[in-house]
CSV table of C-alpha atoms in Angstrom, one decimal:
chain,number,residue,atom,x,y,z
A,1,UNK,CA,24.2,94.1,-3.0
A,2,UNK,CA,24.2,96.0,-6.4
A,3,UNK,CA,21.0,96.5,-8.4
A,4,UNK,CA,22.1,93.9,-10.9
A,5,UNK,CA,22.6,91.5,-8.0
A,6,UNK,CA,19.1,92.2,-6.6
A,7,UNK,CA,17.6,91.5,-10.1
A,8,UNK,CA,19.5,88.3,-10.5
A,9,UNK,CA,18.2,87.1,-7.0
A,10,UNK,CA,14.6,88.1,-7.8
A,11,UNK,CA,14.8,86.1,-11.1
A,12,UNK,CA,16.5,83.2,-9.4
A,13,UNK,CA,13.5,83.2,-6.9
A,14,UNK,CA,10.9,83.3,-9.6
A,15,UNK,CA,12.7,80.5,-11.5
A,16,UNK,CA,12.6,78.4,-8.2
A,17,UNK,CA,9.0,79.3,-7.6
A,18,UNK,CA,7.9,78.3,-11.1
A,19,UNK,CA,9.9,75.1,-11.1
A,20,UNK,CA,8.5,74.1,-7.6
A,21,UNK,CA,4.9,74.8,-8.9
A,22,UNK,CA,5.4,72.8,-12.0
A,23,UNK,CA,7.0,69.8,-9.9
A,24,UNK,CA,4.2,70.0,-7.3
A,25,UNK,CA,1.4,70.0,-10.1
A,26,UNK,CA,3.2,67.0,-11.6
A,27,UNK,CA,3.4,65.0,-8.5
A,28,UNK,CA,-0.3,65.8,-7.5
A,29,UNK,CA,-1.7,65.0,-11.0
A,30,UNK,CA,0.2,62.0,-11.8
A,31,UNK,CA,0.0,60.7,-8.2
A,32,UNK,CA,-3.8,61.2,-8.1
A,33,UNK,CA,-4.2,59.6,-11.6
A,34,UNK,CA,-1.9,56.6,-10.6
A,35,UNK,CA,-3.5,55.9,-7.3
A,36,UNK,CA,-7.1,56.2,-8.5
A,37,UNK,CA,-6.5,54.2,-11.7
A,38,UNK,CA,-4.7,51.4,-9.6
A,39,UNK,CA,-7.6,51.4,-7.1
A,40,UNK,CA,-10.2,51.2,-9.9
A,41,UNK,CA,-8.3,48.3,-11.7
A,42,UNK,CA,-8.1,46.4,-8.5
A,43,UNK,CA,-11.7,47.0,-7.6
A,44,UNK,CA,-12.8,46.0,-11.0
A,45,UNK,CA,-10.6,42.9,-11.0
A,46,UNK,CA,-12.2,41.9,-7.6
A,47,UNK,CA,-15.7,42.4,-8.8
A,48,UNK,CA,-15.0,40.4,-12.0
A,49,UNK,CA,-13.5,37.6,-9.9
A,50,UNK,CA,-16.3,37.5,-7.5
A,51,UNK,CA,-18.9,37.4,-10.5
A,52,UNK,CA,-16.9,34.4,-12.1
A,53,UNK,CA,-16.8,32.6,-8.9
A,54,UNK,CA,-20.4,33.0,-8.3
A,55,UNK,CA,-21.3,31.8,-11.7
A,56,UNK,CA,-19.2,28.7,-11.1
A,57,UNK,CA,-21.1,27.9,-8.0
A,58,UNK,CA,-24.3,28.4,-9.6
A,59,UNK,CA,-23.5,26.2,-12.5
A,60,UNK,CA,-22.4,23.3,-10.4
A,61,UNK,CA,-25.3,23.7,-7.9
A,62,UNK,CA,-27.7,23.5,-10.8
A,63,UNK,CA,-25.9,20.5,-12.3
A,64,UNK,CA,-26.1,18.6,-8.9
A,65,UNK,CA,-29.8,19.6,-8.5
A,66,UNK,CA,-30.6,18.4,-12.1
A,67,UNK,CA,-28.9,15.1,-11.5
A,68,UNK,CA,-30.7,14.5,-8.1
A,69,UNK,CA,-34.1,15.6,-9.6
A,70,UNK,CA,-33.6,13.1,-12.4
A,71,UNK,CA,-32.9,10.2,-9.8
A,72,UNK,CA,-35.8,11.4,-7.7
A,73,UNK,CA,-38.2,11.1,-10.7
A,74,UNK,CA,-36.8,7.7,-11.5
A,75,UNK,CA,-37.7,6.3,-8.1
A,76,UNK,CA,-40.9,8.0,-7.9
A,77,UNK,CA,-42.1,6.8,-11.3
A,78,UNK,CA,-41.0,3.2,-10.6
A,79,UNK,CA,-42.9,3.4,-7.3
A,80,UNK,CA,-46.0,4.6,-9.0
A,81,UNK,CA,-45.7,1.7,-11.4
A,82,UNK,CA,-46.6,-0.6,-8.7
A,83,UNK,CA,-50.1,1.1,-8.2
A,84,UNK,CA,-50.8,1.9,-11.8
A,85,UNK,CA,-50.2,-1.6,-13.1
A,86,UNK,CA,-51.6,-3.4,-9.9
A,87,UNK,CA,-48.4,-5.4,-9.6
A,88,UNK,CA,-47.8,-7.9,-6.9
A,89,UNK,CA,-44.4,-7.4,-5.2
A,90,UNK,CA,-42.9,-10.3,-7.1
A,91,UNK,CA,-39.1,-10.4,-6.2
A,92,UNK,CA,-37.9,-11.7,-9.6
A,93,UNK,CA,-39.9,-9.2,-11.6
A,94,UNK,CA,-38.7,-6.3,-9.3
A,95,UNK,CA,-35.1,-7.4,-9.5
A,96,UNK,CA,-35.4,-7.2,-13.3
A,97,UNK,CA,-36.8,-3.7,-13.2
A,98,UNK,CA,-34.3,-2.5,-10.7
A,99,UNK,CA,-31.2,-3.7,-12.5
A,100,UNK,CA,-32.4,-2.2,-15.8
A,101,UNK,CA,-32.7,1.1,-13.9
A,102,UNK,CA,-29.3,0.7,-12.4
A,103,UNK,CA,-27.9,0.1,-15.9
A,104,UNK,CA,-29.4,3.4,-17.0
A,105,UNK,CA,-27.5,5.4,-14.4
A,106,UNK,CA,-24.0,4.1,-13.5
A,107,UNK,CA,-24.1,6.0,-10.1
A,108,UNK,CA,-26.7,3.9,-8.6
A,109,UNK,CA,-24.8,1.7,-6.4
A,110,UNK,CA,-27.6,-0.1,-5.1
A,111,UNK,CA,-31.6,-0.2,-5.5
A,112,UNK,CA,-33.9,-2.4,-3.5
A,113,UNK,CA,-37.5,-3.1,-2.5
A,114,UNK,CA,-38.6,-3.8,1.0
A,115,UNK,CA,-41.9,-4.9,2.4
A,116,UNK,CA,-43.5,-2.8,5.2
A,117,UNK,CA,-41.7,-4.7,7.9
A,118,UNK,CA,-38.3,-3.6,6.4
A,119,UNK,CA,-37.3,-7.0,4.9
A,120,UNK,CA,-35.7,-6.6,1.4
A,121,UNK,CA,-37.6,-8.6,-1.2
A,122,UNK,CA,-35.6,-7.7,-4.2
A,123,UNK,CA,-32.3,-5.8,-5.1
A,124,UNK,CA,-29.8,-5.2,-7.6
A,125,UNK,CA,-27.3,-8.0,-7.7
A,126,UNK,CA,-29.3,-9.7,-5.0
A,127,UNK,CA,-27.5,-7.7,-2.3
A,128,UNK,CA,-29.1,-7.5,1.1
A,129,UNK,CA,-32.1,-9.6,0.0
A,130,UNK,CA,-33.8,-11.0,2.9
A,131,UNK,CA,-31.9,-8.4,5.3
A,132,UNK,CA,-33.9,-6.2,7.5
A,133,UNK,CA,-33.6,-2.5,6.8
A,134,UNK,CA,-36.3,-1.3,9.1
A,135,UNK,CA,-33.9,1.0,11.2
A,136,UNK,CA,-32.5,2.6,8.1
A,137,UNK,CA,-33.6,6.3,7.6
A,138,UNK,CA,-34.3,5.9,4.0
A,139,UNK,CA,-36.9,3.1,4.7
A,140,UNK,CA,-38.7,5.1,7.5
A,141,UNK,CA,-38.9,8.2,5.4
A,142,UNK,CA,-39.9,6.2,2.2
A,143,UNK,CA,-42.9,4.8,4.1
A,144,UNK,CA,-44.5,8.3,4.2
A,145,UNK,CA,-43.5,9.8,0.8
A,146,UNK,CA,-40.9,10.1,-2.0
A,147,UNK,CA,-37.9,11.7,-0.2
A,148,UNK,CA,-34.2,12.3,-0.7
A,149,UNK,CA,-31.6,11.8,2.1
A,150,UNK,CA,-28.4,13.6,2.9
A,151,UNK,CA,-25.0,12.1,2.2
A,152,UNK,CA,-23.9,9.4,4.8
A,153,UNK,CA,-21.4,6.5,5.2
A,154,UNK,CA,-22.4,3.1,3.8
A,155,UNK,CA,-23.6,0.7,6.7
A,156,UNK,CA,-24.9,-2.6,5.6
A,157,UNK,CA,-23.4,-2.2,2.1
A,158,UNK,CA,-19.9,-1.0,3.3
A,159,UNK,CA,-18.4,-4.6,3.0
A,160,UNK,CA,-20.4,-5.7,0.0
A,161,UNK,CA,-19.5,-2.9,-2.4
A,162,UNK,CA,-16.1,-1.6,-3.5
A,163,UNK,CA,-15.3,2.0,-2.8
A,164,UNK,CA,-14.9,4.1,-6.0
A,165,UNK,CA,-12.3,6.6,-4.4
A,166,UNK,CA,-9.4,4.9,-2.9
A,167,UNK,CA,-8.8,5.7,0.7
A,168,UNK,CA,-12.3,7.3,1.0
A,169,UNK,CA,-15.2,5.4,2.8
A,170,UNK,CA,-18.3,4.4,0.7
A,171,UNK,CA,-20.8,7.1,0.9
A,172,UNK,CA,-24.3,7.4,-0.4
A,173,UNK,CA,-27.3,9.8,-1.1
A,174,UNK,CA,-30.6,8.2,-0.7
A,175,UNK,CA,-33.9,8.4,-2.7
A,176,UNK,CA,-36.8,6.5,-1.4
A,177,UNK,CA,-40.6,6.2,-2.1
A,178,UNK,CA,-43.6,4.3,-0.8
A,179,UNK,CA,-45.0,1.3,-2.9
A,180,UNK,CA,-48.8,1.3,-2.8
A,181,UNK,CA,-51.2,-1.3,-3.9
A,182,UNK,CA,-54.8,-0.6,-4.2
A,183,UNK,CA,-54.4,2.5,-1.9
A,184,UNK,CA,-52.4,0.6,0.7
A,185,UNK,CA,-48.6,1.0,1.4
A,186,UNK,CA,-47.0,-2.4,0.8
A,187,UNK,CA,-43.3,-1.5,0.9
A,188,UNK,CA,-40.7,0.8,0.0
A,189,UNK,CA,-38.3,1.2,-2.9
A,190,UNK,CA,-35.0,2.8,-2.2
A,191,UNK,CA,-31.9,3.8,-4.0
A,192,UNK,CA,-28.3,4.5,-2.9
A,193,UNK,CA,-26.6,7.1,-5.3
A,194,UNK,CA,-22.9,6.9,-4.9
A,195,UNK,CA,-21.3,10.0,-3.6
A,196,UNK,CA,-18.5,9.6,-6.1
A,197,UNK,CA,-21.0,11.1,-8.6
A,198,UNK,CA,-20.9,14.5,-6.8
A,199,UNK,CA,-17.1,14.3,-6.8
A,200,UNK,CA,-17.0,13.7,-10.4
A,201,UNK,CA,-19.2,16.7,-11.1
A,202,UNK,CA,-17.0,18.8,-8.8
A,203,UNK,CA,-13.8,17.7,-10.8
A,204,UNK,CA,-15.6,18.6,-14.1
A,205,UNK,CA,-16.4,21.9,-12.8
A,206,UNK,CA,-12.6,22.5,-11.9
A,207,UNK,CA,-11.4,21.2,-15.1
A,208,UNK,CA,-13.0,24.0,-17.0
A,209,UNK,CA,-11.3,26.6,-14.8
A,210,UNK,CA,-7.7,25.5,-14.9
A,211,UNK,CA,-6.6,29.0,-15.8
A,212,UNK,CA,-7.8,30.3,-12.5
A,213,UNK,CA,-5.1,29.4,-10.0
A,214,UNK,CA,-6.0,28.1,-6.6
A,215,UNK,CA,-9.7,27.9,-7.2
A,216,UNK,CA,-11.3,25.4,-4.9
A,217,UNK,CA,-14.8,24.1,-4.9
A,218,UNK,CA,-16.5,22.7,-1.8
A,219,UNK,CA,-19.9,21.3,-1.1
A,220,UNK,CA,-21.2,22.0,2.5
A,221,UNK,CA,-24.2,20.9,4.4
A,222,UNK,CA,-26.9,22.9,6.2
A,223,UNK,CA,-24.6,23.4,9.3
A,224,UNK,CA,-21.8,24.6,7.1
A,225,UNK,CA,-19.6,21.4,7.4
A,226,UNK,CA,-17.6,20.5,4.5
A,227,UNK,CA,-19.0,17.2,2.9
A,228,UNK,CA,-16.9,17.3,-0.3
A,229,UNK,CA,-13.7,18.9,-1.5
A,230,UNK,CA,-10.6,20.1,0.7
A,231,UNK,CA,-11.6,19.7,4.5
A,232,UNK,CA,-9.3,22.5,5.4
A,233,UNK,CA,-9.4,25.5,5.8
A,234,UNK,CA,-12.9,25.6,7.1
A,235,UNK,CA,-15.4,28.4,7.1
A,236,UNK,CA,-14.8,31.0,9.9
A,237,UNK,CA,-16.8,30.6,13.2
A,238,UNK,CA,-19.8,30.4,13.3
A,239,UNK,CA,-20.0,28.6,10.0
A,240,UNK,CA,-23.8,29.0,9.4
A,241,UNK,CA,-23.5,32.6,9.7
A,242,UNK,CA,-20.5,32.9,7.3
A,243,UNK,CA,-22.5,30.6,4.8
A,244,UNK,CA,-25.4,33.0,5.0
A,245,UNK,CA,-23.3,35.9,4.3
A,246,UNK,CA,-21.8,34.2,1.2
A,247,UNK,CA,-25.2,33.3,-0.1
A,248,UNK,CA,-26.3,36.9,0.1
A,249,UNK,CA,-23.2,38.2,-1.8
A,250,UNK,CA,-19.7,37.1,-2.9
A,251,UNK,CA,-17.1,38.6,-0.6
A,252,UNK,CA,-13.6,38.6,0.9
A,253,UNK,CA,-13.6,36.0,3.7
A,254,UNK,CA,-10.9,35.2,6.1
A,255,UNK,CA,-11.0,31.4,6.4
A,256,UNK,CA,-9.8,29.2,9.4
A,257,UNK,CA,-6.2,29.3,8.1
A,258,UNK,CA,-6.1,33.1,8.5
A,259,UNK,CA,-5.8,33.7,4.7
A,260,UNK,CA,-8.2,35.9,2.8
A,261,UNK,CA,-10.1,34.3,0.1
A,262,UNK,CA,-12.5,35.8,-2.5
A,263,UNK,CA,-15.5,33.4,-1.9
A,264,UNK,CA,-18.9,32.8,-3.4
A,265,UNK,CA,-21.8,30.4,-2.8
A,266,UNK,CA,-24.9,29.0,-4.4
A,267,UNK,CA,-27.5,26.9,-2.7
A,268,UNK,CA,-29.4,23.8,-3.9
A,269,UNK,CA,-32.9,24.6,-5.1
A,270,UNK,CA,-36.2,22.7,-5.6
A,271,UNK,CA,-37.0,21.7,-9.1
A,272,UNK,CA,-40.7,20.9,-9.8
A,273,UNK,CA,-41.6,18.1,-7.4
A,274,UNK,CA,-37.9,17.6,-6.4
A,275,UNK,CA,-37.5,19.3,-2.9
A,276,UNK,CA,-33.7,20.1,-3.1
A,277,UNK,CA,-31.0,18.8,-0.8
A,278,UNK,CA,-30.1,21.9,1.2
A,279,UNK,CA,-26.5,21.7,0.1
A,280,UNK,CA,-24.5,24.8,-0.6
A,281,UNK,CA,-21.7,24.9,-3.3
A,282,UNK,CA,-18.8,27.2,-2.2
A,283,UNK,CA,-16.1,28.5,-4.4
A,284,UNK,CA,-13.0,30.1,-3.1
A,285,UNK,CA,-9.8,31.6,-4.4
A,286,UNK,CA,-6.7,33.1,-2.5
A,287,UNK,CA,-7.0,36.7,-2.7
A,288,UNK,CA,-3.4,37.1,-3.7
A,289,UNK,CA,-4.0,34.9,-6.6
A,290,UNK,CA,-7.3,36.2,-7.6
A,291,UNK,CA,-5.9,39.7,-7.7
A,292,UNK,CA,-2.4,38.8,-9.0
A,293,UNK,CA,-2.9,40.6,-12.4
A,294,UNK,CA,-4.7,43.6,-10.9
A,295,UNK,CA,-1.8,44.0,-8.3
A,296,UNK,CA,0.8,43.8,-11.1
A,297,UNK,CA,-1.1,46.4,-13.2
A,298,UNK,CA,-1.4,48.6,-10.0
A,299,UNK,CA,2.4,48.5,-9.6
A,300,UNK,CA,2.9,49.4,-13.2
A,301,UNK,CA,0.5,52.3,-13.0
A,302,UNK,CA,2.3,53.6,-9.8
A,303,UNK,CA,5.7,53.4,-11.6
A,304,UNK,CA,4.4,55.2,-14.6
A,305,UNK,CA,3.0,57.9,-12.3
A,306,UNK,CA,6.5,58.3,-10.8
A,307,UNK,CA,8.1,58.4,-14.2
A,308,UNK,CA,5.5,60.9,-15.4
A,309,UNK,CA,5.9,63.2,-12.4
A,310,UNK,CA,9.7,63.1,-12.8
A,311,UNK,CA,9.6,63.9,-16.5
A,312,UNK,CA,6.9,66.7,-16.1
A,313,UNK,CA,8.8,68.1,-13.2
A,314,UNK,CA,11.9,68.2,-15.2
A,315,UNK,CA,10.0,69.9,-17.9
A,316,UNK,CA,8.9,72.4,-15.6
A,317,UNK,CA,12.3,73.5,-14.5
A,318,UNK,CA,13.3,73.8,-18.1
A,319,UNK,CA,10.4,75.9,-18.8
A,320,UNK,CA,11.0,78.0,-15.7
A,321,UNK,CA,14.4,78.7,-17.0
A,322,UNK,CA,13.2,79.6,-20.5
A,323,UNK,CA,10.6,81.9,-19.1
A,324,UNK,CA,12.6,83.9,-16.6
A,325,UNK,CA,15.8,84.2,-18.8
A,326,UNK,CA,14.4,87.1,-21.0
A,327,UNK,CA,13.4,88.9,-17.9
């Protein structure tokens, strides 16, 4: 090979090394920027979604607690009226008071007063008057103190009151309190709050979040069983442990259908003398829907990185040719 050929070969090798160096640098820099930016965007989107779901759960839990606390105080104050005014348990007088209270809160399905033997003396609409409710949990609890009872299906009133949600059984939440006269318990006042009230609050919470696709709100009891909202999928087994994990922090959770959801929870809390119900509001959103915008942004960033690397690499080859040609 001639001297000129050797020089050309050396220049060609230099041009190749410079071009490869520029191309490698472009791939490393743009690749790292693209991957890190996409990862940060996804993580930030996930954190923002978890925060939004947590706040939604907290707002609904607070609203439910505020409503129940108001009903709790209504019954407690009405029970105290017996002792403060030294009233006799006159059925007609009590019926008037109970129906006025029912009119002030449309979700009170039934309010009644029973004597210590469980016989209903007066009730809204005259329903169950003279019936014996001694075996009902609200009565036995109400003999001791003002109390609230968890959601349950209607028993004695099931055939007397219409269901507010077609196809769903009539369900109640109870509030009851002892009636005392001159320091002696003479009866119990009890109220059944329609469970349709909680469903109404749940739908109100969802209505303000229509832009968030796939969001579902559930109300679960202490054991992790779903009392309100879609019954499936359920919390992963064991549900109580899953619930406690959600109460500690919002997180990705694989539910019983095998899908991953961003999930958050907020528990019922006592308010002043109201003891709380022990319910937990759970909000979930399928991960692919919750992160749809972040995933789209991630794809755009990756494509921009590829295009940037290609352009920078091409520029590198061009500069390599310009730098080595004078040599």
